[in-house]
XYZ file of C-alpha atoms in Angstrom:
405
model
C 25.280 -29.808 -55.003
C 24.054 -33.407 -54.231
C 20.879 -34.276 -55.547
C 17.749 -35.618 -53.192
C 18.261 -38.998 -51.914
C 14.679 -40.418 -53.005
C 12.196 -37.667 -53.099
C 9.609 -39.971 -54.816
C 9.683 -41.926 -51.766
C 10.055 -39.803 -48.845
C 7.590 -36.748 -50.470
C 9.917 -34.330 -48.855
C 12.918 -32.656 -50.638
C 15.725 -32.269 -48.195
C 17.304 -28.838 -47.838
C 20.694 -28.911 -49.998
C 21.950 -26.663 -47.829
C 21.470 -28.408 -44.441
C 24.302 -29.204 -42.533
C 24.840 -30.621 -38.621
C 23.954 -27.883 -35.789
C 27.317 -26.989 -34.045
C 27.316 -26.982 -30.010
C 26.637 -23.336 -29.971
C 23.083 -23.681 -32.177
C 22.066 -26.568 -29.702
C 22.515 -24.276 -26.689
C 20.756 -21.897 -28.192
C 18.035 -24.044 -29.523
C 17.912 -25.640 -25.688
C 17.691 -22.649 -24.669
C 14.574 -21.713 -26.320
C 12.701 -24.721 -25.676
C 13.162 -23.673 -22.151
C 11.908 -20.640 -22.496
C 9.347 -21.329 -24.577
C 8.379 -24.307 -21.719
C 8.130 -21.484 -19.438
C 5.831 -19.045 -21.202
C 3.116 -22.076 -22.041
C 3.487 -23.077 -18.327
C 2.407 -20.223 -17.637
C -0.300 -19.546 -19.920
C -1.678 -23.259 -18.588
C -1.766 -22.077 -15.341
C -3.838 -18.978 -16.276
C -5.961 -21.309 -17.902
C -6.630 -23.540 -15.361
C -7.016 -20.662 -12.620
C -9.569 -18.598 -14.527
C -11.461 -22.131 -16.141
C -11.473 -23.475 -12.568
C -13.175 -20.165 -11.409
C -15.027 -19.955 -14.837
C -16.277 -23.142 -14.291
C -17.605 -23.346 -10.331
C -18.461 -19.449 -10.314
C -20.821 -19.022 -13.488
C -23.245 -21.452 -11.945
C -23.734 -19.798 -9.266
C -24.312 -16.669 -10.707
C -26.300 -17.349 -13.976
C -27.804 -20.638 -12.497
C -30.985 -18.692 -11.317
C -30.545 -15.736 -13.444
C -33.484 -14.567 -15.407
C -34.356 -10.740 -16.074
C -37.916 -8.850 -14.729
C -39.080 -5.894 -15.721
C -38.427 -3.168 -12.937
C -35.112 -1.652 -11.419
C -32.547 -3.697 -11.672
C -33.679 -6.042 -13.656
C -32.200 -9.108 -12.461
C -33.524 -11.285 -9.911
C -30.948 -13.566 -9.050
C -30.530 -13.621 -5.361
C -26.986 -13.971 -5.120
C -26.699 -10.550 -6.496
C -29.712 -8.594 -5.326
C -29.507 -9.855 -1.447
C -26.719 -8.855 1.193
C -25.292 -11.697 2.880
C -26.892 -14.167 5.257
C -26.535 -17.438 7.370
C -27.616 -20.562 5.361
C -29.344 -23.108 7.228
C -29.965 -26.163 5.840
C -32.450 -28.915 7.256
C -32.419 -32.848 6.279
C -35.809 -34.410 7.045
C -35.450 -38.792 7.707
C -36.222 -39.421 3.845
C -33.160 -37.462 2.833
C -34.642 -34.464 1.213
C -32.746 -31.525 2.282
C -34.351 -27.480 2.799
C -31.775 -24.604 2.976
C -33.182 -21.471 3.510
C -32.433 -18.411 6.270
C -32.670 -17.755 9.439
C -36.553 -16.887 9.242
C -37.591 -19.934 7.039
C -35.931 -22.467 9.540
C -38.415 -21.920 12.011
C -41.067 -22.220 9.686
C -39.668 -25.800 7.994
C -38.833 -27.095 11.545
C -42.491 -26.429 12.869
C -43.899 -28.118 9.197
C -40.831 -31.150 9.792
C -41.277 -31.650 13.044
C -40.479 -35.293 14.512
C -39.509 -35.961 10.900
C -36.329 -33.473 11.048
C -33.183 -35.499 10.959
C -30.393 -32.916 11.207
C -29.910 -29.273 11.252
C -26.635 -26.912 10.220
C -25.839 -23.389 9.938
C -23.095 -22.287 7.786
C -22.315 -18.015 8.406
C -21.811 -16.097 4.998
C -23.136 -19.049 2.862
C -26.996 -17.583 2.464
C -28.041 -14.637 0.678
C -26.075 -13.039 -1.969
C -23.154 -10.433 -2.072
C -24.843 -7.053 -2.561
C -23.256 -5.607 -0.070
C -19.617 -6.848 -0.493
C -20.016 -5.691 -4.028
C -20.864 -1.960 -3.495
C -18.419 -1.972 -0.636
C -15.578 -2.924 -3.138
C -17.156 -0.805 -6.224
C -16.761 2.468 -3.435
C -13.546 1.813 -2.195
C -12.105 1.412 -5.619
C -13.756 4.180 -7.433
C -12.940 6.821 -4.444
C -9.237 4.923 -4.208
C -8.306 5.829 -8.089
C -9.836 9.592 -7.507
C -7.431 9.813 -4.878
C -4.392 7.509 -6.444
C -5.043 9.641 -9.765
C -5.217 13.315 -8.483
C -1.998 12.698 -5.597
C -0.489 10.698 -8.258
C -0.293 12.383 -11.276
C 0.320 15.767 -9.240
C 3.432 13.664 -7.818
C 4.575 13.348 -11.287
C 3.821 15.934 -13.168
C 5.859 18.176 -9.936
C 8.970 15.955 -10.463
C 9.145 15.658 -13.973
C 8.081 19.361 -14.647
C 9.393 21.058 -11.898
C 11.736 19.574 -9.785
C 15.366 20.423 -10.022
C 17.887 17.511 -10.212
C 19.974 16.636 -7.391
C 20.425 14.279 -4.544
C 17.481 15.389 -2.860
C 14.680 14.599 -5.530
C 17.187 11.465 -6.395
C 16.001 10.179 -2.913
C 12.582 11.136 -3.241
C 12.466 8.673 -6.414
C 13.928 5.894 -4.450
C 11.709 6.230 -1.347
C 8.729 6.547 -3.837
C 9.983 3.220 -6.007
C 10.769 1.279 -2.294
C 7.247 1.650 -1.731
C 6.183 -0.442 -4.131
C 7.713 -3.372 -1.843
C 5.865 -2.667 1.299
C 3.680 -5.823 2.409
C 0.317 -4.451 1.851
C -0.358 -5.539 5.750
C 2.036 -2.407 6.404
C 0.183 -0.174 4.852
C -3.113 -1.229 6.549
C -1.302 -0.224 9.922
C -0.230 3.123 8.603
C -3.952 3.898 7.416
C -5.268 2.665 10.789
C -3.058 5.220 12.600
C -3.381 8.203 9.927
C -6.990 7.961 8.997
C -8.660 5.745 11.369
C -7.045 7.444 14.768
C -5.524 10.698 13.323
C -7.040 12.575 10.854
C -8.651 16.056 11.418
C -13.113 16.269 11.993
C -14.561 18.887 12.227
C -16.292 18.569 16.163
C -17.839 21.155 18.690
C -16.603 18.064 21.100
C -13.438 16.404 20.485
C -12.713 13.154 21.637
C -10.195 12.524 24.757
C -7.579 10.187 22.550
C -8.039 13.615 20.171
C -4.041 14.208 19.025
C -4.555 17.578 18.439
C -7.421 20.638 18.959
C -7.708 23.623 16.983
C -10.191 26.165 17.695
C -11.635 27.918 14.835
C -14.128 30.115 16.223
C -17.306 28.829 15.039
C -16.133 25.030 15.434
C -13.115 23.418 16.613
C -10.662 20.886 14.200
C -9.961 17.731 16.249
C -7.128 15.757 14.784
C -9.256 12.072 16.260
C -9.633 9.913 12.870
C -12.352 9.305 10.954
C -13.083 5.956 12.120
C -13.353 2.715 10.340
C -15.238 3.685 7.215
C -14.620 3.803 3.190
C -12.795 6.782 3.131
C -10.420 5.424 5.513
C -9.679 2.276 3.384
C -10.233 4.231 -0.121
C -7.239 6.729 1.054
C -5.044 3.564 2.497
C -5.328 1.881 -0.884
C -4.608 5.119 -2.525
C -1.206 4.804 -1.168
C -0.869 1.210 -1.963
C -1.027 2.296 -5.599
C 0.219 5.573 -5.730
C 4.332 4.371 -6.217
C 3.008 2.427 -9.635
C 0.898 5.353 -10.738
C 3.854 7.769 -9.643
C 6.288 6.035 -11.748
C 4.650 5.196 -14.695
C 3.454 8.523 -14.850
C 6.633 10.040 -14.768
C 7.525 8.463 -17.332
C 4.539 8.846 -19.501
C 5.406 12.687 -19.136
C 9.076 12.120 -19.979
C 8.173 10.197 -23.271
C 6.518 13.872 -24.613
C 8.703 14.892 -26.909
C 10.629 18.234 -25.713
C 9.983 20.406 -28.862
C 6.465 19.948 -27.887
C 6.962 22.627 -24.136
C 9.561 24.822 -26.220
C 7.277 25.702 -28.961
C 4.471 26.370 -26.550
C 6.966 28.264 -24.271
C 7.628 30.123 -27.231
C 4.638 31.097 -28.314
C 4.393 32.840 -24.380
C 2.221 29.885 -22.384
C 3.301 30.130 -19.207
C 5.040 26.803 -17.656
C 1.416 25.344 -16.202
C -0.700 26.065 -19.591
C 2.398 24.192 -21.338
C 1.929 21.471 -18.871
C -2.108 21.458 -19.099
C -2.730 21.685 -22.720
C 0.852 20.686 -24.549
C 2.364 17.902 -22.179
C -0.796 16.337 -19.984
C -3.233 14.991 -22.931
C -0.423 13.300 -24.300
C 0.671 11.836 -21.341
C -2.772 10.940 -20.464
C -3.288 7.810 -22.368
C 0.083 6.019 -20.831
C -1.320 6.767 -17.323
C -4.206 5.393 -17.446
C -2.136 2.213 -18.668
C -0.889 2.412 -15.215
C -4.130 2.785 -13.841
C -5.368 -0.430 -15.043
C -2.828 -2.245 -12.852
C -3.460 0.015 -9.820
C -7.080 -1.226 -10.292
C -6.282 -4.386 -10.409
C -3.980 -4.378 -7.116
C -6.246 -2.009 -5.269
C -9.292 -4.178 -5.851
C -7.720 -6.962 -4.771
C -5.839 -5.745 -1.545
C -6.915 -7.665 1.897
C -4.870 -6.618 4.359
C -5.466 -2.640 3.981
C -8.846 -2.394 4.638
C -8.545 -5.387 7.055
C -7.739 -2.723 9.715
C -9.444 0.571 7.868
C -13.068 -0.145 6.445
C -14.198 -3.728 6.140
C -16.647 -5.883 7.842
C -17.099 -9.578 8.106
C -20.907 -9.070 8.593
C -23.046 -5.622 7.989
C -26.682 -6.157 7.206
C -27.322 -2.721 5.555
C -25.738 -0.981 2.892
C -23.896 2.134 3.064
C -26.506 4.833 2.665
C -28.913 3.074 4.469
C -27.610 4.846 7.366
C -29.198 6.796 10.221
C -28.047 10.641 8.096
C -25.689 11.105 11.011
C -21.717 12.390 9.551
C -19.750 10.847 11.461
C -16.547 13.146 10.079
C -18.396 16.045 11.583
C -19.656 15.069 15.030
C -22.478 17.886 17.028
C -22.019 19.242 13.091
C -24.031 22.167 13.563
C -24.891 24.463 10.696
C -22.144 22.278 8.616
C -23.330 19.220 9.452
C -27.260 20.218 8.321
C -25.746 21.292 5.205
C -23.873 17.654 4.365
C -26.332 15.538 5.365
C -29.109 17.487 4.371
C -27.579 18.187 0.558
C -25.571 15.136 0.240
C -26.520 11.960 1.500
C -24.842 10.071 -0.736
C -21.502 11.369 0.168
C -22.522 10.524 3.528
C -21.895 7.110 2.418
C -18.155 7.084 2.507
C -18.067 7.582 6.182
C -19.501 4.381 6.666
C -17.742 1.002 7.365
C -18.566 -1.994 4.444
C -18.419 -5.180 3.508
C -15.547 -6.258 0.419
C -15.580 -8.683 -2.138
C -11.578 -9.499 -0.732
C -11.952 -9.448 2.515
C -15.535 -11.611 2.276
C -13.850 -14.334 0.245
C -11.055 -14.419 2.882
C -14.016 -15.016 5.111
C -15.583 -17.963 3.557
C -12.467 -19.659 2.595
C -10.533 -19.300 5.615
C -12.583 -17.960 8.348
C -15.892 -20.848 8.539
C -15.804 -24.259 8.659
C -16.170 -25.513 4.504
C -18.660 -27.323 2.773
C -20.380 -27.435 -0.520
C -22.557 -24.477 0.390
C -19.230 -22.011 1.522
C -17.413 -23.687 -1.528
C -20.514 -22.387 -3.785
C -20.350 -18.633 -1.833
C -16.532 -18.521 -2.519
C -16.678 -19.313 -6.173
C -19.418 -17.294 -7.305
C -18.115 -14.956 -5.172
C -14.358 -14.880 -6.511
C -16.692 -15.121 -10.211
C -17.915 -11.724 -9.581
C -15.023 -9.697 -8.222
C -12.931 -10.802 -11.515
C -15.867 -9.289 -12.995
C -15.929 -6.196 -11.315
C -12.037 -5.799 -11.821
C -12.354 -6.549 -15.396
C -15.510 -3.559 -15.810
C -12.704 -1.009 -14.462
C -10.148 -2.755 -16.472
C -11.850 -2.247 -19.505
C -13.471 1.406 -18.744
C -9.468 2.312 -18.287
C -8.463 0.783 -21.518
C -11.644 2.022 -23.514
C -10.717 5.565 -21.993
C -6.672 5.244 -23.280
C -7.610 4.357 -26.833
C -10.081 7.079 -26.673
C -7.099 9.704 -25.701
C -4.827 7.887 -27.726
C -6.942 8.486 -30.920
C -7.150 11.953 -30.066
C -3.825 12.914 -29.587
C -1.160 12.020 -31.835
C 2.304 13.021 -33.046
């Protein structure tokens, strides 16, 4: 053993046991630092996406934001008011008004010779009240659906299903459907629900696929228009392959001696599955929630062609009571829109967060004022996606605590 060159000098005692790296500990410490490059690349691009958003969004929503004392409590307009046309007036000294469409007449009249320029930029006034219930509805009705088809889906071919070629293929056509463009799916739910679902009618329509008389009403197989259920059931099937998979799995991952001892004790094959299989599945499906969330809030292209509006200047109860799944309704029709007006709701076409920020960025000339609209916009759907996120996760460690083995 060779003793330290010159500790006193250097302040560092070498490691007597060093020796050169070989070629095979350089690869592998290349290796690394090219991995290692590519994990911190992309945690700087994370970084720079949600700062950049951070950064030009949170102005826009906390630059005016102050609380009041009544129902809802915050008075910011961007979040209280549905979306309008900005105008925006320069007088010859350079000061410049925006306002809407109502206040331009008013600061033209009070400008008059002394107005310079004028310009209108669509989507840019306002706030986005109504792109943000539109996207809060189609979500929340879109995991119902994704969750109830989905874990059914699972629970039947991890529970029940008998191996073979046939459920074999069923898997693969279920995990292939993951890699549909979304755009494909927004064509299927414009032909199932938007053309071809069943309403209940005294007077179907003439493009009507299908009429089936039930004696006090007749079942007309003629869509059920543009509207939230339309999209919520599209995106349902956008997510439903994720949810189906990861669910499957989740149910797999019980331990067997778990359904035996219930089986044993003379549960029947469903109360195994409800109260010895399901709870402990539960949290781990709800994990796969949080990314259906995520994708299904996000999604363009579905509701593009199923519920979604560039423009709507009401929101979606302010309607006229009418249901439109359930057209000359009768004594069914006084019944829903007499005892649930709020369901009402669903069958009416909205505005989304997605689909508006497509608007604004792509759709309209930009400026500084669209620029502000997209930001603050784009601010508050990651904030909406995160307040699902984190009801999913705070629901899984709830489950998780509870159940344990």
């Amino acid at each position: 053993m060779h003793a330290p060159a010159n500790p006193s000098t250097s302040g560092v005692i070498p490691n007597p046991f060093a020796r050169p790296k070989t070629n095979k500990e350089l690869y592998e410490f290349l290796w690394k630092q090219v991995l290692r490059a590519a994990t911190y690349a992309i945690l700087v691009a994370v970084f720079f996406i949600f700062g950049h958003i951070l950064i030009k969004g949170a102005p826009v929503v906390f630059g005016q934001f102050r609380t009041t004392s009544s129902f809802p409590y915050v008075a910011n307009d961007f979040l209280t008011k549905l979306p309008e046309t900005l105008h925006v007036l320069e007088d010859k000294q350079g000061n410049k008004y925006e306002t809407d469409p109502k206040g331009s007449d008013v600061i033209k009249a009070k400008l008059g010779d002394n107005l310079r320029s004028e310009k209108t930029i669509s989507y840019s006034g306002g706030g986005i009240l109504g792109p943000i219930v539109g996207t809060v509805l189609l979500v929340a009705v879109c995991i119902v659906v994704a969750l109830f088809l989905g874990i059914s889906s699972a629970v039947y071919l991890s529970e029940y299903a008998k191996h073979g070629r046939f459920i074999e293929i069923v898997r693969l056509a279920i995990l292939n459907l993951s890699g549909v463009p979304s755009v494909v799916f927004g064509l299927f739910g414009l032909g199932i629900f938007v053309l071809s679902a069943p309403v209940f009618t005294d007077v179907p329509l003439d493009r009507s696929l299908l009429v089936i008389p039930l004696g006090f009403t007749k079942l007309s197989f003629q869509g059920w228009d543009a509207c939230v259920m339309s999209g919520a059931f599209t995106l349902a099937f956008v997510i439903l392959p994720v949810i189906i998979t990861a669910s499957e799995e989740c149910l797999r991952a019980v331990p067997q001696g778990f359904r035996e001892t219930s089986l044993a004790l003379g549960a029947t094959r469903w109360q195994t599955i409800w109260k010895s299989v399901l709870p402990f599945a539960m949290p781990g499906i709800l994990t796969s929630s949080i990314l259906g969330i995520a994708r299904a809030a996000g999604e363009t292209a579905p509701i593009m062609f199923t519920a979604a509006l560039a423009f709507k200047d009401k929101l979606p109860w302010q309607n006229d009571g009418a249901w439109p799944l359930v057209e000359n309704p009768g004594w069914m029709g006084e019944v829903v829109n007499g005892s649930s007006q709020g369901v009402a709701s669903l069958t009416e076409s909205v505005q989304a967060l997605p689909y508006h920020i497509y608007t604004i960025a792509a759709r309209i000339p930009q400026s500084e004022y669209s620029e502000r609209a997209q930001y603050g916009s784009v601010f508050v759907f990651l904030v909406i996606v995160l307040a699902f996120a984190t009801a999913s996760v705070l629901l899984r460690r709830k489950l998780r605590a509870k159940y344990k083995w």
